[in-house]
Amino acid sequence: MNLAEGVQIVSFGILAAMMLGAAIGVVLLENIVYSAFLLGGVFISIAGIYLLLNADFVAAAQVLIYVGAVNVLILFAIMLVNKRQDFQPLRRGWIRKAATAVVCAGIFALLSTMIVSTPWAISTATPAGDASVVVIGLHFFSDFLLPFELASVLLLMALIGAVVLARREFLPDDEADRAQVEALRLPERPRELVPSGRDETVN
Amino acid sequence: MQLQYFLLVAAALFCIGVYGLVNSRNAVRVLMSIELMLNAVNLNLMAFSNYLDPQAIKGQIFTIFVIAIAAAEAAVGLAIVLAIYRNRDTVDMEQFNLLKW
């Protein structure tokens, strides 16, 4: 995309602020339904950042897969296990929270000093830009062919595994009996046979 | 625009994900934190792909693979949460101590 530098910086700032605020909301809000919808906000903001990084195909895939599939799946899981229970507070729970916050802040400080101090070898070549779909397709069918096929096998395994894990183990007894009795009958209303036209003319 | 901005934002998102992963009581929220961490890694890969390797964009290939793995992980993880909820009748992470000494 050809955007001016100022436009890029302003839109990056807006998207990053949206993303980090929504992520903090995902972690800290009490109601988990709000968390799930804020997670969708995080995914959409990340798709916008991908557009800033000259990757239109991956941005579209992010919106389709994360917002359209993963977030909807999480919402369905919340609806299925939504039990209004108050978690009883742990003894000395604040120690764990404080320790985790300190460790996370330490990791962030370490990473940020590493990021700032490393001399990155920035390439000066023109980015692929709008031709990124072509380049991705070439990679998928030449040097990344085996991982591409393995990914399809993995998705099939995950599909079958999720069905096997989430399936009910047994049916209740009365449902099983009713299914056996009514198995051979078609569930349709009995109706009278319509006389054919020839019989009417004879009569 | 510089590479460092994107990397700093991704690092912040990763740290938020780690905090949520350790401190969540609800099992579904733990899965959401894992998704946050995976997205932070994706953001790193995309930034490197745009700034360090703009011609042969291999970072985008890796991002697509990570997205596929994350979708599979979400499906299997939520199925496991459903199975545990059916057996233990709770989603509290503190009561899932079946494998804990």
PDB file of C-alpha atoms in Angstrom:
ATOM      1  CA  MET A   1       0.000   0.000   0.000  1.00  0.00           C
ATOM      2  CA  ASN A   2       1.145   3.511  -0.697  1.00  0.00           C
ATOM      3  CA  LEU A   3       0.407   5.578   2.358  1.00  0.00           C
ATOM      4  CA  ALA A   4       2.231   8.602   3.638  1.00  0.00           C
ATOM      5  CA  GLU A   5       4.532   8.165   6.591  1.00  0.00           C
ATOM      6  CA  GLY A   6       2.375  10.218   8.941  1.00  0.00           C
ATOM      7  CA  VAL A   7      -0.761   8.301   8.032  1.00  0.00           C
ATOM      8  CA  GLN A   8       1.074   5.038   8.679  1.00  0.00           C
ATOM      9  CA  ILE A   9       2.307   6.151  12.085  1.00  0.00           C
ATOM     10  CA  VAL A  10      -1.077   7.479  13.195  1.00  0.00           C
ATOM     11  CA  SER A  11      -2.942   4.369  12.065  1.00  0.00           C
ATOM     12  CA  PHE A  12      -0.330   2.130  13.662  1.00  0.00           C
ATOM     13  CA  GLY A  13      -0.741   4.019  16.939  1.00  0.00           C
ATOM     14  CA  ILE A  14      -4.510   3.712  16.859  1.00  0.00           C
ATOM     15  CA  LEU A  15      -4.387   0.000  15.996  1.00  0.00           C
ATOM     16  CA  ALA A  16      -1.747  -0.781  18.628  1.00  0.00           C
ATOM     17  CA  ALA A  17      -3.693   1.087  21.318  1.00  0.00           C
ATOM     18  CA  MET A  18      -6.888  -0.768  20.372  1.00  0.00           C
ATOM     19  CA  MET A  19      -5.063  -4.079  20.379  1.00  0.00           C
ATOM     20  CA  LEU A  20      -3.329  -3.658  23.723  1.00  0.00           C
ATOM     21  CA  GLY A  21      -6.417  -2.236  25.433  1.00  0.00           C
ATOM     22  CA  ALA A  22      -8.599  -5.065  24.166  1.00  0.00           C
ATOM     23  CA  ALA A  23      -5.959  -7.630  25.198  1.00  0.00           C
ATOM     24  CA  ILE A  24      -5.834  -6.231  28.726  1.00  0.00           C
ATOM     25  CA  GLY A  25      -9.622  -6.381  28.769  1.00  0.00           C
ATOM     26  CA  VAL A  26      -9.525 -10.033  27.668  1.00  0.00           C
ATOM     27  CA  VAL A  27      -7.273 -10.915  30.568  1.00  0.00           C
ATOM     28  CA  LEU A  28      -8.709  -8.749  33.326  1.00  0.00           C
ATOM     29  CA  LEU A  29     -12.486  -8.496  32.813  1.00  0.00           C
ATOM     30  CA  GLU A  30     -14.675 -10.578  35.084  1.00  0.00           C
ATOM     31  CA  ASN A  31     -17.394 -11.465  32.576  1.00  0.00           C
ATOM     32  CA  ILE A  32     -16.007 -13.960  30.096  1.00  0.00           C
ATOM     33  CA  VAL A  33     -18.477 -13.058  27.345  1.00  0.00           C
ATOM     34  CA  TYR A  34     -17.036  -9.543  27.245  1.00  0.00           C
ATOM     35  CA  SER A  35     -13.595 -11.136  27.085  1.00  0.00           C
ATOM     36  CA  ALA A  36     -14.582 -13.204  24.058  1.00  0.00           C
ATOM     37  CA  PHE A  37     -15.893 -10.186  22.152  1.00  0.00           C
ATOM     38  CA  LEU A  38     -12.798  -8.153  23.046  1.00  0.00           C
ATOM     39  CA  LEU A  39     -10.719 -11.040  21.700  1.00  0.00           C
ATOM     40  CA  GLY A  40     -12.429 -10.459  18.362  1.00  0.00           C
ATOM     41  CA  GLY A  41     -11.362  -6.817  18.632  1.00  0.00           C
ATOM     42  CA  VAL A  42      -7.765  -7.915  19.201  1.00  0.00           C
ATOM     43  CA  PHE A  43      -7.865 -10.132  16.100  1.00  0.00           C
ATOM     44  CA  ILE A  44      -9.313  -7.388  13.903  1.00  0.00           C
ATOM     45  CA  SER A  45      -6.694  -4.877  15.119  1.00  0.00           C
ATOM     46  CA  ILE A  46      -3.951  -7.370  14.314  1.00  0.00           C
ATOM     47  CA  ALA A  47      -5.409  -7.770  10.815  1.00  0.00           C
ATOM     48  CA  GLY A  48      -5.131  -4.001  10.390  1.00  0.00           C
ATOM     49  CA  ILE A  49      -1.498  -4.100  11.483  1.00  0.00           C
ATOM     50  CA  TYR A  50      -0.885  -6.840   8.905  1.00  0.00           C
ATOM     51  CA  LEU A  51      -2.261  -4.503   6.247  1.00  0.00           C
ATOM     52  CA  LEU A  52       0.279  -1.919   7.368  1.00  0.00           C
ATOM     53  CA  LEU A  53       2.959  -4.587   6.897  1.00  0.00           C
ATOM     54  CA  ASN A  54       2.099  -5.094   3.179  1.00  0.00           C
ATOM     55  CA  ALA A  55       0.399  -8.441   3.734  1.00  0.00           C
ATOM     56  CA  ASP A  56      -3.117  -8.324   2.403  1.00  0.00           C
ATOM     57  CA  PHE A  57      -3.603 -12.075   1.994  1.00  0.00           C
ATOM     58  CA  VAL A  58      -2.609 -12.873   5.566  1.00  0.00           C
ATOM     59  CA  ALA A  59      -4.808 -10.040   6.845  1.00  0.00           C
ATOM     60  CA  ALA A  60      -7.799 -11.534   5.055  1.00  0.00           C
ATOM     61  CA  ALA A  61      -6.895 -15.003   6.354  1.00  0.00           C
ATOM     62  CA  GLN A  62      -6.599 -13.585   9.879  1.00  0.00           C
ATOM     63  CA  VAL A  63     -10.089 -12.090   9.726  1.00  0.00           C
ATOM     64  CA  LEU A  64     -11.587 -15.224   8.165  1.00  0.00           C
ATOM     65  CA  ILE A  65      -9.946 -17.807  10.419  1.00  0.00           C
ATOM     66  CA  TYR A  66      -9.570 -16.049  13.742  1.00  0.00           C
ATOM     67  CA  VAL A  67     -12.629 -13.812  13.831  1.00  0.00           C
ATOM     68  CA  GLY A  68     -14.830 -16.084  11.774  1.00  0.00           C
ATOM     69  CA  ALA A  69     -13.853 -19.481  13.130  1.00  0.00           C
ATOM     70  CA  VAL A  70     -11.836 -19.409  16.342  1.00  0.00           C
ATOM     71  CA  ASN A  71     -13.751 -16.596  18.012  1.00  0.00           C
ATOM     72  CA  VAL A  72     -17.123 -18.091  17.134  1.00  0.00           C
ATOM     73  CA  LEU A  73     -15.887 -21.454  18.442  1.00  0.00           C
ATOM     74  CA  ILE A  74     -14.850 -19.832  21.715  1.00  0.00           C
ATOM     75  CA  LEU A  75     -18.245 -18.135  22.007  1.00  0.00           C
ATOM     76  CA  PHE A  76     -19.980 -21.485  21.451  1.00  0.00           C
ATOM     77  CA  ALA A  77     -17.799 -23.096  24.118  1.00  0.00           C
ATOM     78  CA  ILE A  78     -18.671 -20.296  26.541  1.00  0.00           C
ATOM     79  CA  MET A  79     -22.366 -20.825  25.850  1.00  0.00           C
ATOM     80  CA  LEU A  80     -22.002 -24.572  26.411  1.00  0.00           C
ATOM     81  CA  VAL A  81     -20.084 -24.367  29.683  1.00  0.00           C
ATOM     82  CA  ASN A  82     -21.518 -21.113  30.972  1.00  0.00           C
ATOM     83  CA  LYS A  83     -22.141 -21.951  34.584  1.00  0.00           C
ATOM     84  CA  ARG A  84     -22.721 -19.059  36.888  1.00  0.00           C
ATOM     85  CA  GLN A  85     -20.363 -19.928  39.658  1.00  0.00           C
ATOM     86  CA  ASP A  86     -18.204 -17.741  41.768  1.00  0.00           C
ATOM     87  CA  PHE A  87     -14.704 -19.096  42.079  1.00  0.00           C
ATOM     88  CA  GLN A  88     -13.810 -19.231  45.724  1.00  0.00           C
ATOM     89  CA  PRO A  89     -10.790 -17.037  46.334  1.00  0.00           C
ATOM     90  CA  LEU A  90      -7.499 -18.735  46.929  1.00  0.00           C
ATOM     91  CA  ARG A  91      -5.462 -18.306  50.030  1.00  0.00           C
ATOM     92  CA  ARG A  92      -2.595 -15.960  49.251  1.00  0.00           C
ATOM     93  CA  GLY A  93      -3.863 -15.516  45.713  1.00  0.00           C
ATOM     94  CA  TRP A  94      -2.413 -12.036  45.500  1.00  0.00           C
ATOM     95  CA  ILE A  95       1.111 -13.426  45.824  1.00  0.00           C
ATOM     96  CA  ARG A  96       0.685 -15.347  42.608  1.00  0.00           C
ATOM     97  CA  LYS A  97      -0.774 -12.340  40.827  1.00  0.00           C
ATOM     98  CA  ALA A  98       2.009 -10.049  42.009  1.00  0.00           C
ATOM     99  CA  ALA A  99       4.714 -12.576  41.155  1.00  0.00           C
ATOM    100  CA  THR A 100       3.286 -13.110  37.673  1.00  0.00           C
ATOM    101  CA  ALA A 101       3.030  -9.370  37.085  1.00  0.00           C
ATOM    102  CA  VAL A 102       6.656  -8.916  38.133  1.00  0.00           C
ATOM    103  CA  VAL A 103       7.815 -11.778  35.915  1.00  0.00           C
ATOM    104  CA  CYS A 104       5.841 -10.466  32.923  1.00  0.00           C
ATOM    105  CA  ALA A 105       7.207  -6.965  33.399  1.00  0.00           C
ATOM    106  CA  GLY A 106      10.699  -8.461  33.594  1.00  0.00           C
ATOM    107  CA  ILE A 107      10.189 -10.420  30.381  1.00  0.00           C
ATOM    108  CA  PHE A 108       8.914  -7.286  28.667  1.00  0.00           C
ATOM    109  CA  ALA A 109      11.891  -5.239  29.884  1.00  0.00           C
ATOM    110  CA  LEU A 110      14.309  -7.924  28.689  1.00  0.00           C
ATOM    111  CA  LEU A 111      12.668  -8.202  25.288  1.00  0.00           C
ATOM    112  CA  SER A 112      12.460  -4.456  24.787  1.00  0.00           C
ATOM    113  CA  THR A 113      16.118  -3.873  25.649  1.00  0.00           C
ATOM    114  CA  MET A 114      17.015  -6.663  23.240  1.00  0.00           C
ATOM    115  CA  ILE A 115      14.833  -5.184  20.515  1.00  0.00           C
ATOM    116  CA  VAL A 116      16.186  -1.666  20.911  1.00  0.00           C
ATOM    117  CA  SER A 117      19.836  -2.620  21.212  1.00  0.00           C
ATOM    118  CA  THR A 118      20.035  -5.115  18.350  1.00  0.00           C
ATOM    119  CA  PRO A 119      21.322  -3.714  15.037  1.00  0.00           C
ATOM    120  CA  TRP A 120      18.719  -5.104  12.640  1.00  0.00           C
ATOM    121  CA  ALA A 121      19.832  -5.778   9.062  1.00  0.00           C
ATOM    122  CA  ILE A 122      16.994  -3.846   7.443  1.00  0.00           C
ATOM    123  CA  SER A 123      16.642  -4.792   3.792  1.00  0.00           C
ATOM    124  CA  THR A 124      16.269  -1.999   1.265  1.00  0.00           C
ATOM    125  CA  ALA A 125      14.581  -4.046  -1.444  1.00  0.00           C
ATOM    126  CA  THR A 126      11.104  -3.058  -2.488  1.00  0.00           C
ATOM    127  CA  PRO A 127       8.521  -5.227  -0.737  1.00  0.00           C
ATOM    128  CA  ALA A 128       6.443  -7.698  -2.694  1.00  0.00           C
ATOM    129  CA  GLY A 129       3.295  -5.756  -1.846  1.00  0.00           C
ATOM    130  CA  ASP A 130       0.340  -6.624  -4.022  1.00  0.00           C
ATOM    131  CA  ALA A 131       2.176  -9.589  -5.557  1.00  0.00           C
ATOM    132  CA  SER A 132       2.387 -11.291  -2.166  1.00  0.00           C
ATOM    133  CA  VAL A 133      -0.364 -13.760  -3.069  1.00  0.00           C
ATOM    134  CA  VAL A 134       1.650 -14.933  -6.070  1.00  0.00           C
ATOM    135  CA  VAL A 135       4.803 -15.296  -3.985  1.00  0.00           C
ATOM    136  CA  ILE A 136       2.958 -17.208  -1.260  1.00  0.00           C
ATOM    137  CA  GLY A 137       1.467 -19.567  -3.822  1.00  0.00           C
ATOM    138  CA  LEU A 138       4.878 -20.204  -5.357  1.00  0.00           C
ATOM    139  CA  HIS A 139       6.295 -21.023  -1.938  1.00  0.00           C
ATOM    140  CA  PHE A 140       3.424 -23.330  -1.075  1.00  0.00           C
ATOM    141  CA  PHE A 141       3.805 -25.420  -4.208  1.00  0.00           C
ATOM    142  CA  SER A 142       7.575 -25.515  -4.439  1.00  0.00           C
ATOM    143  CA  ASP A 143       9.715 -25.421  -1.314  1.00  0.00           C
ATOM    144  CA  PHE A 144       6.983 -25.608   1.347  1.00  0.00           C
ATOM    145  CA  LEU A 145       4.982 -28.370  -0.318  1.00  0.00           C
ATOM    146  CA  LEU A 146       5.540 -31.041   2.318  1.00  0.00           C
ATOM    147  CA  PRO A 147       4.555 -28.830   5.303  1.00  0.00           C
ATOM    148  CA  PHE A 148       1.529 -27.665   3.335  1.00  0.00           C
ATOM    149  CA  GLU A 149       0.294 -31.220   2.848  1.00  0.00           C
ATOM    150  CA  LEU A 150       1.138 -32.111   6.436  1.00  0.00           C
ATOM    151  CA  ALA A 151      -0.944 -29.157   7.596  1.00  0.00           C
ATOM    152  CA  SER A 152      -3.962 -30.573   5.794  1.00  0.00           C
ATOM    153  CA  VAL A 153      -3.439 -33.951   7.464  1.00  0.00           C
ATOM    154  CA  LEU A 154      -3.079 -32.199  10.826  1.00  0.00           C
ATOM    155  CA  LEU A 155      -6.327 -30.302  10.309  1.00  0.00           C
ATOM    156  CA  LEU A 156      -8.119 -33.551   9.509  1.00  0.00           C
ATOM    157  CA  MET A 157      -6.678 -35.166  12.653  1.00  0.00           C
ATOM    158  CA  ALA A 158      -7.762 -32.201  14.757  1.00  0.00           C
ATOM    159  CA  LEU A 159     -11.258 -32.359  13.278  1.00  0.00           C
ATOM    160  CA  ILE A 160     -11.697 -36.039  14.087  1.00  0.00           C
ATOM    161  CA  GLY A 161     -10.058 -35.651  17.483  1.00  0.00           C
ATOM    162  CA  ALA A 162     -12.327 -32.781  18.469  1.00  0.00           C
ATOM    163  CA  VAL A 163     -15.418 -34.762  17.473  1.00  0.00           C
ATOM    164  CA  VAL A 164     -14.239 -37.824  19.408  1.00  0.00           C
ATOM    165  CA  LEU A 165     -13.378 -35.793  22.502  1.00  0.00           C
ATOM    166  CA  ALA A 166     -16.539 -33.711  22.630  1.00  0.00           C
ATOM    167  CA  ARG A 167     -18.975 -36.510  21.817  1.00  0.00           C
ATOM    168  CA  ARG A 168     -21.298 -37.872  24.487  1.00  0.00           C
ATOM    169  CA  GLU A 169     -20.229 -41.317  25.646  1.00  0.00           C
ATOM    170  CA  PHE A 170     -23.687 -42.879  26.072  1.00  0.00           C
ATOM    171  CA  LEU A 171     -27.269 -42.026  25.388  1.00  0.00           C
ATOM    172  CA  PRO A 172     -29.838 -42.017  28.191  1.00  0.00           C
ATOM    173  CA  ASP A 173     -31.916 -45.260  28.377  1.00  0.00           C
ATOM    174  CA  ASP A 174     -35.353 -43.970  27.397  1.00  0.00           C
ATOM    175  CA  GLU A 175     -33.977 -42.220  24.343  1.00  0.00           C
ATOM    176  CA  ALA A 176     -32.256 -45.419  23.223  1.00  0.00           C
ATOM    177  CA  ASP A 177     -35.464 -47.469  23.621  1.00  0.00           C
ATOM    178  CA  ARG A 178     -37.591 -44.963  21.744  1.00  0.00           C
ATOM    179  CA  ALA A 179     -35.067 -44.890  18.948  1.00  0.00           C
ATOM    180  CA  GLN A 180     -35.268 -48.693  18.599  1.00  0.00           C
ATOM    181  CA  VAL A 181     -39.052 -48.807  18.523  1.00  0.00           C
ATOM    182  CA  GLU A 182     -39.524 -46.028  16.058  1.00  0.00           C
ATOM    183  CA  ALA A 183     -36.592 -46.827  13.900  1.00  0.00           C
ATOM    184  CA  LEU A 184     -38.559 -48.583  11.180  1.00  0.00           C
ATOM    185  CA  ARG A 185     -41.440 -46.134  10.898  1.00  0.00           C
ATOM    186  CA  LEU A 186     -41.235 -43.119   8.737  1.00  0.00           C
ATOM    187  CA  PRO A 187     -42.277 -39.997  10.589  1.00  0.00           C
ATOM    188  CA  GLU A 188     -44.993 -38.894   8.201  1.00  0.00           C
ATOM    189  CA  ARG A 189     -48.676 -38.267   8.547  1.00  0.00           C
ATOM    190  CA  PRO A 190     -51.066 -41.041   7.277  1.00  0.00           C
ATOM    191  CA  ARG A 191     -53.113 -39.758   4.381  1.00  0.00           C
ATOM    192  CA  GLU A 192     -55.905 -41.067   2.244  1.00  0.00           C
ATOM    193  CA  LEU A 193     -55.185 -42.436  -1.173  1.00  0.00           C
ATOM    194  CA  VAL A 194     -56.396 -40.284  -3.998  1.00  0.00           C
ATOM    195  CA  PRO A 195     -58.557 -42.236  -6.511  1.00  0.00           C
ATOM    196  CA  SER A 196     -57.273 -42.206 -10.013  1.00  0.00           C
ATOM    197  CA  GLY A 197     -59.106 -40.535 -12.856  1.00  0.00           C
ATOM    198  CA  ARG A 198     -60.125 -43.700 -14.762  1.00  0.00           C
ATOM    199  CA  ASP A 199     -62.133 -45.116 -11.844  1.00  0.00           C
ATOM    200  CA  GLU A 200     -64.168 -41.915 -11.633  1.00  0.00           C
ATOM    201  CA  THR A 201     -65.152 -42.062 -15.286  1.00  0.00           C
ATOM    202  CA  VAL A 202     -66.285 -45.704 -14.935  1.00  0.00           C
ATOM    203  CA  ASN A 203     -68.440 -44.905 -11.948  1.00  0.00           C
TER     204      ASN A 203
ATOM    205  CA  MET B   1       7.817   3.364  10.486  1.00  0.00           C
ATOM    206  CA  GLN B   2      10.395   1.193  12.096  1.00  0.00           C
ATOM    207  CA  LEU B   3      10.704  -2.477  12.840  1.00  0.00           C
ATOM    208  CA  GLN B   4      11.163  -1.847  16.540  1.00  0.00           C
ATOM    209  CA  TYR B   5       7.656  -0.451  17.041  1.00  0.00           C
ATOM    210  CA  PHE B   6       6.053  -3.638  15.803  1.00  0.00           C
ATOM    211  CA  LEU B   7       8.377  -5.806  17.865  1.00  0.00           C
ATOM    212  CA  LEU B   8       7.657  -3.811  21.030  1.00  0.00           C
ATOM    213  CA  VAL B   9       3.903  -4.100  20.531  1.00  0.00           C
ATOM    214  CA  ALA B  10       4.239  -7.838  19.946  1.00  0.00           C
ATOM    215  CA  ALA B  11       6.336  -8.217  23.101  1.00  0.00           C
ATOM    216  CA  ALA B  12       3.698  -6.354  25.134  1.00  0.00           C
ATOM    217  CA  LEU B  13       0.948  -8.584  23.717  1.00  0.00           C
ATOM    218  CA  PHE B  14       2.975 -11.694  24.537  1.00  0.00           C
ATOM    219  CA  CYS B  15       3.491 -10.553  28.142  1.00  0.00           C
ATOM    220  CA  ILE B  16      -0.247  -9.862  28.541  1.00  0.00           C
ATOM    221  CA  GLY B  17      -0.877 -13.373  27.241  1.00  0.00           C
ATOM    222  CA  VAL B  18       1.543 -14.918  29.750  1.00  0.00           C
ATOM    223  CA  TYR B  19      -0.098 -13.033  32.620  1.00  0.00           C
ATOM    224  CA  GLY B  20      -3.540 -14.222  31.559  1.00  0.00           C
ATOM    225  CA  LEU B  21      -2.312 -17.786  31.083  1.00  0.00           C
ATOM    226  CA  VAL B  22      -1.000 -18.032  34.635  1.00  0.00           C
ATOM    227  CA  ASN B  23      -3.713 -16.103  36.446  1.00  0.00           C
ATOM    228  CA  SER B  24      -6.947 -17.230  34.816  1.00  0.00           C
ATOM    229  CA  ARG B  25      -9.348 -19.370  36.767  1.00  0.00           C
ATOM    230  CA  ASN B  26     -11.666 -20.085  33.862  1.00  0.00           C
ATOM    231  CA  ALA B  27     -10.391 -22.720  31.443  1.00  0.00           C
ATOM    232  CA  VAL B  28     -11.806 -20.956  28.385  1.00  0.00           C
ATOM    233  CA  ARG B  29      -9.940 -17.787  29.336  1.00  0.00           C
ATOM    234  CA  VAL B  30      -6.718 -19.807  29.441  1.00  0.00           C
ATOM    235  CA  LEU B  31      -7.342 -20.824  25.824  1.00  0.00           C
ATOM    236  CA  MET B  32      -7.977 -17.187  24.914  1.00  0.00           C
ATOM    237  CA  SER B  33      -4.643 -16.221  26.481  1.00  0.00           C
ATOM    238  CA  ILE B  34      -2.915 -18.878  24.392  1.00  0.00           C
ATOM    239  CA  GLU B  35      -4.483 -17.340  21.297  1.00  0.00           C
ATOM    240  CA  LEU B  36      -3.129 -13.944  22.347  1.00  0.00           C
ATOM    241  CA  MET B  37       0.390 -15.366  22.643  1.00  0.00           C
ATOM    242  CA  LEU B  38       0.163 -17.061  19.252  1.00  0.00           C
ATOM    243  CA  ASN B  39      -0.942 -13.784  17.707  1.00  0.00           C
ATOM    244  CA  ALA B  40       2.012 -11.984  19.254  1.00  0.00           C
ATOM    245  CA  VAL B  41       4.341 -14.514  17.641  1.00  0.00           C
ATOM    246  CA  ASN B  42       2.544 -14.032  14.317  1.00  0.00           C
ATOM    247  CA  LEU B  43       3.028 -10.296  14.569  1.00  0.00           C
ATOM    248  CA  ASN B  44       6.751 -10.824  15.103  1.00  0.00           C
ATOM    249  CA  LEU B  45       6.985 -13.075  12.065  1.00  0.00           C
ATOM    250  CA  MET B  46       5.111 -10.630   9.870  1.00  0.00           C
ATOM    251  CA  ALA B  47       7.275  -7.699  10.970  1.00  0.00           C
ATOM    252  CA  PHE B  48      10.461  -9.637  10.220  1.00  0.00           C
ATOM    253  CA  SER B  49       9.026 -10.719   6.883  1.00  0.00           C
ATOM    254  CA  ASN B  50       8.286  -7.153   5.846  1.00  0.00           C
ATOM    255  CA  TYR B  51      11.473  -5.487   7.016  1.00  0.00           C
ATOM    256  CA  LEU B  52      14.211  -8.095   6.733  1.00  0.00           C
ATOM    257  CA  ASP B  53      13.003 -10.329   3.880  1.00  0.00           C
ATOM    258  CA  PRO B  54      10.624  -8.297   1.710  1.00  0.00           C
ATOM    259  CA  GLN B  55      11.160 -10.168  -1.545  1.00  0.00           C
ATOM    260  CA  ALA B  56      10.785 -13.847  -0.585  1.00  0.00           C
ATOM    261  CA  ILE B  57       8.201 -13.345   2.144  1.00  0.00           C
ATOM    262  CA  LYS B  58       8.802 -16.520   4.109  1.00  0.00           C
ATOM    263  CA  GLY B  59       7.520 -14.982   7.337  1.00  0.00           C
ATOM    264  CA  GLN B  60       4.057 -14.829   5.845  1.00  0.00           C
ATOM    265  CA  ILE B  61       4.263 -18.535   5.010  1.00  0.00           C
ATOM    266  CA  PHE B  62       5.152 -19.285   8.614  1.00  0.00           C
ATOM    267  CA  THR B  63       2.323 -17.075   9.793  1.00  0.00           C
ATOM    268  CA  ILE B  64      -0.156 -19.018   7.695  1.00  0.00           C
ATOM    269  CA  PHE B  65       1.115 -22.291   9.157  1.00  0.00           C
ATOM    270  CA  VAL B  66       0.843 -20.896  12.686  1.00  0.00           C
ATOM    271  CA  ILE B  67      -2.727 -19.783  11.979  1.00  0.00           C
ATOM    272  CA  ALA B  68      -3.606 -23.305  10.807  1.00  0.00           C
ATOM    273  CA  ILE B  69      -2.030 -24.884  13.889  1.00  0.00           C
ATOM    274  CA  ALA B  70      -3.806 -22.373  16.133  1.00  0.00           C
ATOM    275  CA  ALA B  71      -7.165 -23.230  14.606  1.00  0.00           C
ATOM    276  CA  ALA B  72      -6.550 -26.940  15.233  1.00  0.00           C
ATOM    277  CA  GLU B  73      -5.371 -26.195  18.771  1.00  0.00           C
ATOM    278  CA  ALA B  74      -8.468 -24.133  19.527  1.00  0.00           C
ATOM    279  CA  ALA B  75     -10.777 -26.892  18.315  1.00  0.00           C
ATOM    280  CA  VAL B  76      -9.065 -29.649  20.297  1.00  0.00           C
ATOM    281  CA  GLY B  77      -8.630 -27.449  23.390  1.00  0.00           C
ATOM    282  CA  LEU B  78     -12.265 -26.463  23.516  1.00  0.00           C
ATOM    283  CA  ALA B  79     -13.286 -30.090  23.046  1.00  0.00           C
ATOM    284  CA  ILE B  80     -11.085 -31.017  26.028  1.00  0.00           C
ATOM    285  CA  VAL B  81     -12.686 -28.225  28.072  1.00  0.00           C
ATOM    286  CA  LEU B  82     -16.126 -29.562  27.200  1.00  0.00           C
ATOM    287  CA  ALA B  83     -15.141 -33.113  28.196  1.00  0.00           C
ATOM    288  CA  ILE B  84     -13.682 -31.926  31.510  1.00  0.00           C
ATOM    289  CA  TYR B  85     -16.768 -29.842  32.202  1.00  0.00           C
ATOM    290  CA  ARG B  86     -18.934 -32.871  31.598  1.00  0.00           C
ATOM    291  CA  ASN B  87     -16.884 -34.996  33.995  1.00  0.00           C
ATOM    292  CA  ARG B  88     -16.091 -32.544  36.790  1.00  0.00           C
ATOM    293  CA  ASP B  89     -19.007 -30.100  36.426  1.00  0.00           C
ATOM    294  CA  THR B  90     -16.773 -27.057  36.726  1.00  0.00           C
ATOM    295  CA  VAL B  91     -14.371 -25.008  34.632  1.00  0.00           C
ATOM    296  CA  ASP B  92     -12.277 -23.828  37.571  1.00  0.00           C
ATOM    297  CA  MET B  93      -8.610 -24.445  36.813  1.00  0.00           C
ATOM    298  CA  GLU B  94      -7.836 -24.901  40.511  1.00  0.00           C
ATOM    299  CA  GLN B  95     -10.011 -28.016  40.715  1.00  0.00           C
ATOM    300  CA  PHE B  96      -8.396 -29.823  37.805  1.00  0.00           C
ATOM    301  CA  ASN B  97      -5.844 -31.528  40.013  1.00  0.00           C
ATOM    302  CA  LEU B  98      -6.252 -35.062  38.735  1.00  0.00           C
ATOM    303  CA  LEU B  99      -2.665 -35.317  37.489  1.00  0.00           C
ATOM    304  CA  LYS B 100      -1.144 -33.223  40.255  1.00  0.00           C
ATOM    305  CA  TRP B 101       0.797 -35.343  42.694  1.00  0.00           C
TER     306      TRP B 101
END
